[in-house]
PDB file of C-alpha atoms in Angstrom:
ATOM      1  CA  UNK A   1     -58.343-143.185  54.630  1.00 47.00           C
ATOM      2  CA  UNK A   2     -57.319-141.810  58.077  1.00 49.00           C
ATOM      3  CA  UNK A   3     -60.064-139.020  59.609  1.00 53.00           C
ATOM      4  CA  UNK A   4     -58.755-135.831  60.671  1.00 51.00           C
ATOM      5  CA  UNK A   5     -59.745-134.712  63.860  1.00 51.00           C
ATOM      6  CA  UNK A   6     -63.012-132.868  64.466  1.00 45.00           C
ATOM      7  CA  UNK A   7     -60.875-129.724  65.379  1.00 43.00           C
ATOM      8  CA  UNK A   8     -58.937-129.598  62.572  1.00 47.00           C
ATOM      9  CA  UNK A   9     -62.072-129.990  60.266  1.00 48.00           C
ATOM     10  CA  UNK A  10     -64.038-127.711  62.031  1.00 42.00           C
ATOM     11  CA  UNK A  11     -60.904-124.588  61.809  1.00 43.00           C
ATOM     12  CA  UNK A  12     -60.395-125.454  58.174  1.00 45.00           C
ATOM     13  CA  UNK A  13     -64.357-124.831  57.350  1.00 45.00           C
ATOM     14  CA  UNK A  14     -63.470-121.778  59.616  1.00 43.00           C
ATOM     15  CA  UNK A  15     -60.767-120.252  57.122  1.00 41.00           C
ATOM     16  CA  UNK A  16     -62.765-118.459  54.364  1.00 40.00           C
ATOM     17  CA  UNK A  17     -65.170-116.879  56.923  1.00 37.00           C
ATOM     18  CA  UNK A  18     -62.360-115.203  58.897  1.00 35.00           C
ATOM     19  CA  UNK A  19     -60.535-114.188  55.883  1.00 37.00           C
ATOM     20  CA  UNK A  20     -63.638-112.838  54.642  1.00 32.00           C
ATOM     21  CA  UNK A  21     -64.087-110.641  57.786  1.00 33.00           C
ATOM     22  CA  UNK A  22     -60.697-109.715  57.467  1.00 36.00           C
ATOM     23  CA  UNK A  23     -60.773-108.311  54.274  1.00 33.00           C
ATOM     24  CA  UNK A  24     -64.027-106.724  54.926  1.00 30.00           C
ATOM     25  CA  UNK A  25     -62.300-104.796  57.790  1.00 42.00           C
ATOM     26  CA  UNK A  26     -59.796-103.265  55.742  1.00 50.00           C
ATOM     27  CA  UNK A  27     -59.635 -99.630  55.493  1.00 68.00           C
ATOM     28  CA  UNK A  28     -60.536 -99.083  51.434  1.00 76.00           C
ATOM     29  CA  UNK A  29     -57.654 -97.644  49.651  1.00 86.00           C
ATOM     30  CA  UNK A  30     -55.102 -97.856  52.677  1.00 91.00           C
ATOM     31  CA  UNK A  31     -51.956-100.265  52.500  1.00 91.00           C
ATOM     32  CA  UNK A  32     -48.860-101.110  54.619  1.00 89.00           C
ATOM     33  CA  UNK A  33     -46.105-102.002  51.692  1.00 87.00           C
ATOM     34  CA  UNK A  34     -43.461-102.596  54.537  1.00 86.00           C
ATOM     35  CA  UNK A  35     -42.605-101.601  58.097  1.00 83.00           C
ATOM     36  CA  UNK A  36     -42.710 -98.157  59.532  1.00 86.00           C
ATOM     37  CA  UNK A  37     -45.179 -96.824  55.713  1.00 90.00           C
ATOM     38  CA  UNK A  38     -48.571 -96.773  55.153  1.00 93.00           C
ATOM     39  CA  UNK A  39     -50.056 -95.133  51.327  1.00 94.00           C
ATOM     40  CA  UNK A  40     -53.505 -93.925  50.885  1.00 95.00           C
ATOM     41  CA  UNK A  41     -54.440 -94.388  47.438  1.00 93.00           C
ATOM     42  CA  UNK A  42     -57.538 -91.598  47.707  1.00 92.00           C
ATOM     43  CA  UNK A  43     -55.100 -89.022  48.537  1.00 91.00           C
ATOM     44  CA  UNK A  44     -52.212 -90.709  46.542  1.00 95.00           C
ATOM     45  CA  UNK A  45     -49.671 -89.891  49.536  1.00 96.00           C
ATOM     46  CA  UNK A  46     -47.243 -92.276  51.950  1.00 95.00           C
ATOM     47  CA  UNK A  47     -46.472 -91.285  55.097  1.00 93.00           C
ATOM     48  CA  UNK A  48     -43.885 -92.595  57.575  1.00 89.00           C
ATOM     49  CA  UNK A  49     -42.655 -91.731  61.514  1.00 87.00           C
ATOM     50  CA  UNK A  50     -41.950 -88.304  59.981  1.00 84.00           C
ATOM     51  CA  UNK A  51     -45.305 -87.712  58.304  1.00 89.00           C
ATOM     52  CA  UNK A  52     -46.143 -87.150  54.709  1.00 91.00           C
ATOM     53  CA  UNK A  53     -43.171 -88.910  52.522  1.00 90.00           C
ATOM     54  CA  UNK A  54     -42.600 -87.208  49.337  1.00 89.00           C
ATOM     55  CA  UNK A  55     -39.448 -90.083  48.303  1.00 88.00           C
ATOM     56  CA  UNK A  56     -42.063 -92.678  49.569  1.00 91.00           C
ATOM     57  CA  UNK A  57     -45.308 -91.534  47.770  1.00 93.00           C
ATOM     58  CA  UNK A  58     -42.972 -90.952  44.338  1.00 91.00           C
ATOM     59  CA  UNK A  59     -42.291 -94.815  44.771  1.00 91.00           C
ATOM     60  CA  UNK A  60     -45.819 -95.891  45.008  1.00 93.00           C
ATOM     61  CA  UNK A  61     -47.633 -93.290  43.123  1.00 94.00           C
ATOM     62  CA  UNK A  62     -45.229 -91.754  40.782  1.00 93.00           C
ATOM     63  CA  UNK A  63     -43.822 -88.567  40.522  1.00 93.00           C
ATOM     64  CA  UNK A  64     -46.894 -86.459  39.335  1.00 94.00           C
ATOM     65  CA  UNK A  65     -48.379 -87.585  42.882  1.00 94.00           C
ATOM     66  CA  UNK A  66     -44.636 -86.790  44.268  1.00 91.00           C
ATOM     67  CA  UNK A  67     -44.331 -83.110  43.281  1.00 91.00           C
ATOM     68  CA  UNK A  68     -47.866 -82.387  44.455  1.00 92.00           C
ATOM     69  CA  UNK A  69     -47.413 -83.848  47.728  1.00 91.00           C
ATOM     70  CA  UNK A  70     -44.034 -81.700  47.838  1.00 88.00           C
ATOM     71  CA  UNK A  71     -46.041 -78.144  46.810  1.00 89.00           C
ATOM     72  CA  UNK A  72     -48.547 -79.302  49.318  1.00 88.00           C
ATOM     73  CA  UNK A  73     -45.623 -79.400  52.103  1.00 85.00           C
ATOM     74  CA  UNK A  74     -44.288 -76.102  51.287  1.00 82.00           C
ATOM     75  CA  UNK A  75     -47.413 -74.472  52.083  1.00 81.00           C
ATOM     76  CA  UNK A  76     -47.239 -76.205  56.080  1.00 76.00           C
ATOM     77  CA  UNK A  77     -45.384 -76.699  58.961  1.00 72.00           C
ATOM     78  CA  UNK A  78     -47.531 -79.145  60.136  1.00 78.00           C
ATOM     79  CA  UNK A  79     -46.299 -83.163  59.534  1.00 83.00           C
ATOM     80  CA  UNK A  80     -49.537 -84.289  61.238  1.00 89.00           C
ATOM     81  CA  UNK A  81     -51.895 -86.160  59.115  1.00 94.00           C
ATOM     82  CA  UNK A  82     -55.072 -87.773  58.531  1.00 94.00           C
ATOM     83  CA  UNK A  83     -56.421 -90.786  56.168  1.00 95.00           C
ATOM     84  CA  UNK A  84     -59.324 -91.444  54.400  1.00 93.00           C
ATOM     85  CA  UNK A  85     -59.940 -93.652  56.908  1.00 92.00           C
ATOM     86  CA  UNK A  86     -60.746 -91.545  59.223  1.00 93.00           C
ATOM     87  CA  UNK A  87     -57.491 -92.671  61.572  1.00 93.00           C
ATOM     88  CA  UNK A  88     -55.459 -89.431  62.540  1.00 93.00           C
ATOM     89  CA  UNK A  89     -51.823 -89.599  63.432  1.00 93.00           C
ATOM     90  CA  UNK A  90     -49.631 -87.200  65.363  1.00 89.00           C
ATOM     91  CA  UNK A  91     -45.689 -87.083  64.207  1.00 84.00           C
ATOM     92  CA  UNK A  92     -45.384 -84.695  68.042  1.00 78.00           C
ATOM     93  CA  UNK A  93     -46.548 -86.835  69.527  1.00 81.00           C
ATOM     94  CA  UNK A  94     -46.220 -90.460  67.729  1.00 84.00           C
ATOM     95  CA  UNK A  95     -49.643 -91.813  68.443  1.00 89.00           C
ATOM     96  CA  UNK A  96     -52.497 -92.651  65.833  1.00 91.00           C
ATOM     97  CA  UNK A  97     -56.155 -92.388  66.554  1.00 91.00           C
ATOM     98  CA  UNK A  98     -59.109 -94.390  65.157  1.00 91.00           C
ATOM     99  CA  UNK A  99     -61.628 -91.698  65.627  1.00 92.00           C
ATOM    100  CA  UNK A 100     -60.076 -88.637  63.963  1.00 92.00           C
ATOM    101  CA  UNK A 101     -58.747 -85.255  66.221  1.00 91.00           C
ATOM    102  CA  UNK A 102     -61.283 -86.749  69.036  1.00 90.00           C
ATOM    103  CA  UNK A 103     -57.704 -88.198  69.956  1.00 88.00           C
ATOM    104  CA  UNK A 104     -60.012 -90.932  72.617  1.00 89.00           C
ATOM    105  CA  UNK A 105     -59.623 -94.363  70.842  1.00 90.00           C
ATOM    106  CA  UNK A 106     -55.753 -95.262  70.207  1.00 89.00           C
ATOM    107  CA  UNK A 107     -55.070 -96.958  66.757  1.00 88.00           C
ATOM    108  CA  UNK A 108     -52.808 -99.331  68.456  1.00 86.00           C
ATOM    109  CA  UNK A 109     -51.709-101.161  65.359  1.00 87.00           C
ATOM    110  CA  UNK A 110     -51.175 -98.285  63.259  1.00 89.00           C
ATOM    111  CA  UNK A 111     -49.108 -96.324  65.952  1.00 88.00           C
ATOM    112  CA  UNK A 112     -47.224 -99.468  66.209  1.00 86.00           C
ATOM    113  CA  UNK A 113     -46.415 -99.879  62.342  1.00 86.00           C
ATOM    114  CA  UNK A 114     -45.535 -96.178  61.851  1.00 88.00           C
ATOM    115  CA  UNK A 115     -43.706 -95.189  65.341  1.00 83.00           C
ATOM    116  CA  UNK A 116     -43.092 -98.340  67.320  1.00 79.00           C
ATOM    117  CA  UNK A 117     -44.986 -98.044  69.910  1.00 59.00           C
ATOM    118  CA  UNK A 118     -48.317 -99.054  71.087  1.00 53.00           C
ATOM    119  CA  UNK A 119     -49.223 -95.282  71.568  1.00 54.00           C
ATOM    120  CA  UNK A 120     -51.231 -94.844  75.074  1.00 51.00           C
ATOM    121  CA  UNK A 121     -52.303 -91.093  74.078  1.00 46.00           C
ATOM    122  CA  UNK A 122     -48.977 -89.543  73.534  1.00 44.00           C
ATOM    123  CA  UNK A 123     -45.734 -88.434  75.139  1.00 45.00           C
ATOM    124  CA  UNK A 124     -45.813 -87.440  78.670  1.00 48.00           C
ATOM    125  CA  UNK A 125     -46.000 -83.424  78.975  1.00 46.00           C
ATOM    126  CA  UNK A 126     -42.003 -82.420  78.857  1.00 50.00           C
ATOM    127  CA  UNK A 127     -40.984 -85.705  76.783  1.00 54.00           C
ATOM    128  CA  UNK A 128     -38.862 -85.365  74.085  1.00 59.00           C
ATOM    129  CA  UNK A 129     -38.914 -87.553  70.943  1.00 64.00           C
ATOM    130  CA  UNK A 130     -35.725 -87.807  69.637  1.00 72.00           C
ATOM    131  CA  UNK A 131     -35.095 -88.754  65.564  1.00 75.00           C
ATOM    132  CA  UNK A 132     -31.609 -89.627  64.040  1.00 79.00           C
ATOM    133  CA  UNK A 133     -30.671 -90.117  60.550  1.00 81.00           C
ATOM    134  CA  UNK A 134     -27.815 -90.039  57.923  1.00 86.00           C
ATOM    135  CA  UNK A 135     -28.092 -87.647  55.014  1.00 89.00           C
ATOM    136  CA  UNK A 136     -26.122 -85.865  52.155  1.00 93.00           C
ATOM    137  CA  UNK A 137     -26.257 -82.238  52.772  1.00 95.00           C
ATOM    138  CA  UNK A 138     -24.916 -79.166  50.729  1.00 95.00           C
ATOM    139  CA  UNK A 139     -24.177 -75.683  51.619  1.00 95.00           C
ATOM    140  CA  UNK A 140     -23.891 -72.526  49.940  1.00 95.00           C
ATOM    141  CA  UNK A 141     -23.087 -68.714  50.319  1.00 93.00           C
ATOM    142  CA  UNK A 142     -24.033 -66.039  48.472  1.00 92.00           C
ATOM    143  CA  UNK A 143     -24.872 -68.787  45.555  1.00 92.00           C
ATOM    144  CA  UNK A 144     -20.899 -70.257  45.996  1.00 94.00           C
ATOM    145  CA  UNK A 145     -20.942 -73.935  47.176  1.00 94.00           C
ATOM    146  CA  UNK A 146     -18.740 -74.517  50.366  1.00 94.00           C
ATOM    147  CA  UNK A 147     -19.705 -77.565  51.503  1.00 95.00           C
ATOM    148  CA  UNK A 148     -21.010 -80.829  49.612  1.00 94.00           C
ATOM    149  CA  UNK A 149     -21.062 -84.325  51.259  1.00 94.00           C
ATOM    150  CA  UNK A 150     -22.674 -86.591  54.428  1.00 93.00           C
ATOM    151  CA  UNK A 151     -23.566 -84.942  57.540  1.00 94.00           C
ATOM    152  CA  UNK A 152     -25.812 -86.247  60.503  1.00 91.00           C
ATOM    153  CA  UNK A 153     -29.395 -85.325  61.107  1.00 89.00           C
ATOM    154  CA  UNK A 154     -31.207 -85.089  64.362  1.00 87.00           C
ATOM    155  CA  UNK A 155     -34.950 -83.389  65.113  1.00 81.00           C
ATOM    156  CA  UNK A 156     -35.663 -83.009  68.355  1.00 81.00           C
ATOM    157  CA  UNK A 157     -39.668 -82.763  68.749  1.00 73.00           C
ATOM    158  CA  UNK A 158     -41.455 -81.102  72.316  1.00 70.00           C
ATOM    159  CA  UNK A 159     -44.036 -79.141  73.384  1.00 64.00           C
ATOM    160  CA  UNK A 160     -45.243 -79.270  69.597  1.00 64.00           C
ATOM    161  CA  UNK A 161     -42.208 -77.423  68.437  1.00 73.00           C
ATOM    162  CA  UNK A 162     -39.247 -78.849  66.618  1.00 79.00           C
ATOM    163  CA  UNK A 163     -35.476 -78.926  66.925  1.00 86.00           C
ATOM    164  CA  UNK A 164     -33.634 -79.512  63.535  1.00 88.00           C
ATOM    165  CA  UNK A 165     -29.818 -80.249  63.783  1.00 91.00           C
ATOM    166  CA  UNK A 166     -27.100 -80.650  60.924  1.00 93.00           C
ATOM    167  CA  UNK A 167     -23.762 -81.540  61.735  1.00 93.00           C
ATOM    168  CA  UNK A 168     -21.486 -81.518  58.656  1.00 94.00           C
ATOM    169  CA  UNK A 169     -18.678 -84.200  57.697  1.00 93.00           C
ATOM    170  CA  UNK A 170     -16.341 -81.373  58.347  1.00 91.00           C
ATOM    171  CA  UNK A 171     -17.415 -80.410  61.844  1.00 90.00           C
ATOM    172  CA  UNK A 172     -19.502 -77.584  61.497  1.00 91.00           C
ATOM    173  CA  UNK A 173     -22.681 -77.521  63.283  1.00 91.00           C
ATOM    174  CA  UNK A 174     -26.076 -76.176  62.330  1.00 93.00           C
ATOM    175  CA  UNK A 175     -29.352 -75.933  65.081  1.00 92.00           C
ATOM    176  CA  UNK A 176     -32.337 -74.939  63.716  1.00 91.00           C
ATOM    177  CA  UNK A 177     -34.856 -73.621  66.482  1.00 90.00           C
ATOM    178  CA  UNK A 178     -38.914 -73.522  65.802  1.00 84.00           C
ATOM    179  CA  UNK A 179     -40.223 -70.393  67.222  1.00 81.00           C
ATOM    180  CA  UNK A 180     -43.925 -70.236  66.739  1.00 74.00           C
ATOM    181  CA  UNK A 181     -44.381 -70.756  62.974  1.00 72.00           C
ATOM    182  CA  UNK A 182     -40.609 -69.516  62.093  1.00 81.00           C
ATOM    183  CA  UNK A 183     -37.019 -70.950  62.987  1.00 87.00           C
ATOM    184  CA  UNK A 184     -34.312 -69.019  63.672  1.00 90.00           C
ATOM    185  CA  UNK A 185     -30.511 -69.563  64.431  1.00 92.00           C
ATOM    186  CA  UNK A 186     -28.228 -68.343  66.886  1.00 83.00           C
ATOM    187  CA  UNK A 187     -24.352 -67.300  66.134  1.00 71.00           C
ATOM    188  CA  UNK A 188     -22.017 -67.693  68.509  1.00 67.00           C
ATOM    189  CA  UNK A 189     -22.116 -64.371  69.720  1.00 69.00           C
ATOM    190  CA  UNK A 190     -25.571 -65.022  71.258  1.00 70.00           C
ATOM    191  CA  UNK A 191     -27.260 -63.299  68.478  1.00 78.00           C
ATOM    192  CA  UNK A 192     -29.898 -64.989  66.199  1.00 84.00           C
ATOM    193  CA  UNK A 193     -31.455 -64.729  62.523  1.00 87.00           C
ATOM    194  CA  UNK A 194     -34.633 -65.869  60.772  1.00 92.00           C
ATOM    195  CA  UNK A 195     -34.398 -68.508  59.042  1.00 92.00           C
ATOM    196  CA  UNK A 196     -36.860 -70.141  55.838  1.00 90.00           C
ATOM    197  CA  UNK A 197     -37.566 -73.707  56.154  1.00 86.00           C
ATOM    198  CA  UNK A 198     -39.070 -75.306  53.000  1.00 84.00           C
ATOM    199  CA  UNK A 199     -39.972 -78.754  53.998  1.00 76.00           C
ATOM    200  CA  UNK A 200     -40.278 -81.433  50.810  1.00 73.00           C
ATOM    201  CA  UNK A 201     -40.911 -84.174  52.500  1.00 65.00           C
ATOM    202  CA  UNK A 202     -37.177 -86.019  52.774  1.00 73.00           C
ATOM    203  CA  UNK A 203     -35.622 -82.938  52.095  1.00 82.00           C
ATOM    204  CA  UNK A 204     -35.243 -79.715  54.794  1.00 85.00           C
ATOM    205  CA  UNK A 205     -33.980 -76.605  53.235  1.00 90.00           C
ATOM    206  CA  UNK A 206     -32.804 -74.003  55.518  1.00 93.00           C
ATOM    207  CA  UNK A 207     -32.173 -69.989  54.480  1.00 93.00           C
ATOM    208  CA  UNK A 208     -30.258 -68.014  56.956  1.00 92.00           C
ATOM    209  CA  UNK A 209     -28.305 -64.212  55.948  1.00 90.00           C
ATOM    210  CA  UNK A 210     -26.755 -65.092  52.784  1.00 92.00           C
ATOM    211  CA  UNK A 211     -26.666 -69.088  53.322  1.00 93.00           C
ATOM    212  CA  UNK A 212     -28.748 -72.096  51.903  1.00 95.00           C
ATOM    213  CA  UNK A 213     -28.200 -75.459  53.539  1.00 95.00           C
ATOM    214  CA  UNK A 214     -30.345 -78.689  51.744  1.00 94.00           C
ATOM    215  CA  UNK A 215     -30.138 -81.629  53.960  1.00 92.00           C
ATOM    216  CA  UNK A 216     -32.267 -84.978  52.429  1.00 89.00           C
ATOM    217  CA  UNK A 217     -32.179 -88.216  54.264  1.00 82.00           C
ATOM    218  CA  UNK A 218     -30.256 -90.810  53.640  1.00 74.00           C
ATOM    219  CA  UNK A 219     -33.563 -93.588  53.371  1.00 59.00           C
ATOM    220  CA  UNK A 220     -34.448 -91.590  50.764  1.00 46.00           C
ATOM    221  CA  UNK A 221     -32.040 -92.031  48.712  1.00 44.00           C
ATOM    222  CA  UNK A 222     -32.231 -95.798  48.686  1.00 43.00           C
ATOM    223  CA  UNK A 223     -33.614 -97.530  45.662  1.00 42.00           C
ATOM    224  CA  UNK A 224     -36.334 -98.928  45.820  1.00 42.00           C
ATOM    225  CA  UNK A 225     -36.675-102.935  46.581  1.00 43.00           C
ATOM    226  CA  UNK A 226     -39.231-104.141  44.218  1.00 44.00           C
ATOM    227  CA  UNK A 227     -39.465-107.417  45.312  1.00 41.00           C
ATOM    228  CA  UNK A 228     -39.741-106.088  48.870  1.00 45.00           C
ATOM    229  CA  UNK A 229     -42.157-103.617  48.243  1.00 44.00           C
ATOM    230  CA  UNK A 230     -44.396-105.999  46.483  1.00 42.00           C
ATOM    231  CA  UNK A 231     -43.722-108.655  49.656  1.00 43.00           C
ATOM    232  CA  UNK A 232     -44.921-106.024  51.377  1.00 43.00           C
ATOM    233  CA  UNK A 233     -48.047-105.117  49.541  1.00 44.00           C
ATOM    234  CA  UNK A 234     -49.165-108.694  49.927  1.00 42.00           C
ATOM    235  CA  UNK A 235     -48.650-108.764  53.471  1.00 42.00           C
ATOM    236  CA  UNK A 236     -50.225-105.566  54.121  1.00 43.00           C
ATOM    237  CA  UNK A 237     -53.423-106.389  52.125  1.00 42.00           C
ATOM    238  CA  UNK A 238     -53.591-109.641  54.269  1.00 41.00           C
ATOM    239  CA  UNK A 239     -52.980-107.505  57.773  1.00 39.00           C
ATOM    240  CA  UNK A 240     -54.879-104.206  57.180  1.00 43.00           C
ATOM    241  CA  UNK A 241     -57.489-105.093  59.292  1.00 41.00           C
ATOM    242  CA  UNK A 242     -54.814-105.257  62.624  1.00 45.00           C
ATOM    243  CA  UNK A 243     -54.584-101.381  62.281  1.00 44.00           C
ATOM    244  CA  UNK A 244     -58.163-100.979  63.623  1.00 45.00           C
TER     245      UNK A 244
END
């Protein structure tokens, strides 16, 4: 019977050591089910590029988890976020850290799984970060609906304050403007008016005069791809210990 190399002997006794080390490296309780998601079972929330994911956490936790995480989000402006891990992540500015708020040791692997990017520390001062989606939006006066159908979502993040913007199907144009811990809109007339943001996770709902605009995501509405998801889980478990 033919002899394999010495090399090839030698990585194969190799195998269940590094896998070993591997799995010993893994954050307890943190997975990656698929690109751009990571779920912390201790806290029983998912998160994505645009922070805590109530759509995301109701897939992997269930909608007890789901509704929390959404009262939990109506008490904050703040999408930022920290795991049990210790690893902190910024949605400002799109970088992940392995050693908390100390903000000195980029979680390269994690910033790359949730944002794209290697991270580096953060934008430049003055950079915007630009996010684009499709939605379903639905607008109402005085409790009449006017307006029910797809519109396009941008939020435009700098300085640590954001920029929401809804343009409906038919035309009409909605900029939300963070001012300290409020928004407020501006009429054509150069005018403006407070406006109540209740943020559920996938879903933005914006109060203005007599007005109520809900915009949710279109990703969110997607079902969810079992046989993905559990792809996913399997690759995550194996690659946890990359987002170090």
């Amino acid at each position: 019977m033919p002899r394999r190399p010495v090399t090839a002997r030698l990585a194969a006794a190799c195998l269940p050591v590094i896998a070993a080390s591997a799995a010993l490296a893994q954050p307890v309780g943190i997975t990656y089910p698929r690109q751009g998601t990571v779920c912390d079972s201790a806290g029983q929330v998912c998160y994505d590029s645009y922070g805590p994911s109530v759509a995301i956490t109701g897939e992997y936790f269930g909608q007890r988890a789901a509704s929390q995480l959404s009262r939990n989000l109506s008490q904050s402006n703040s999408r930022d976020f920290r795991l049990s891990s210790g690893q902190a992540c910024s949605v400002a500015r799109r970088t992940c850290w392995n050693d908390g708020w100390s903000a000195t040791r980029v979680a390269t692997g994690l910033t790359q799984h949730l944002f794209g990017g290697s991270g580096g520390g953060g934008m430049r001062p003055g950079q915007a970060q630009v996010s684009r989606d499709r939605g379903l939006c639905s607008l109402s006066r005085a409790g009449q609906r006017v307006f029910d159908g797809s519109c396009q979502l941008k939020q435009v993040m700098q300085g640590g304050q954001s920029r929401y913007e809804v343009r409906l199907e038919n035309g009409n144009r909605y900029v939300f403007e963070q001012q300290g811990s409020g928004f407020l809109i501006r009429d054509g007339f150069g005018g403006s008016w407070p406006v109540t943001f209740v943020d559920h996770g996938n879903t933005g709902i914006f109060r203005f005069g007599d007005y109520k605009l809900v915009a949710t995501q279109q990703n969110a509405l997607r079902p969810p791809a079992n046989r993905d998801a559990a792809l996913g889980n399997a690759l995550g478990n194996l690659l946890n210990s990359l987002f170090q």
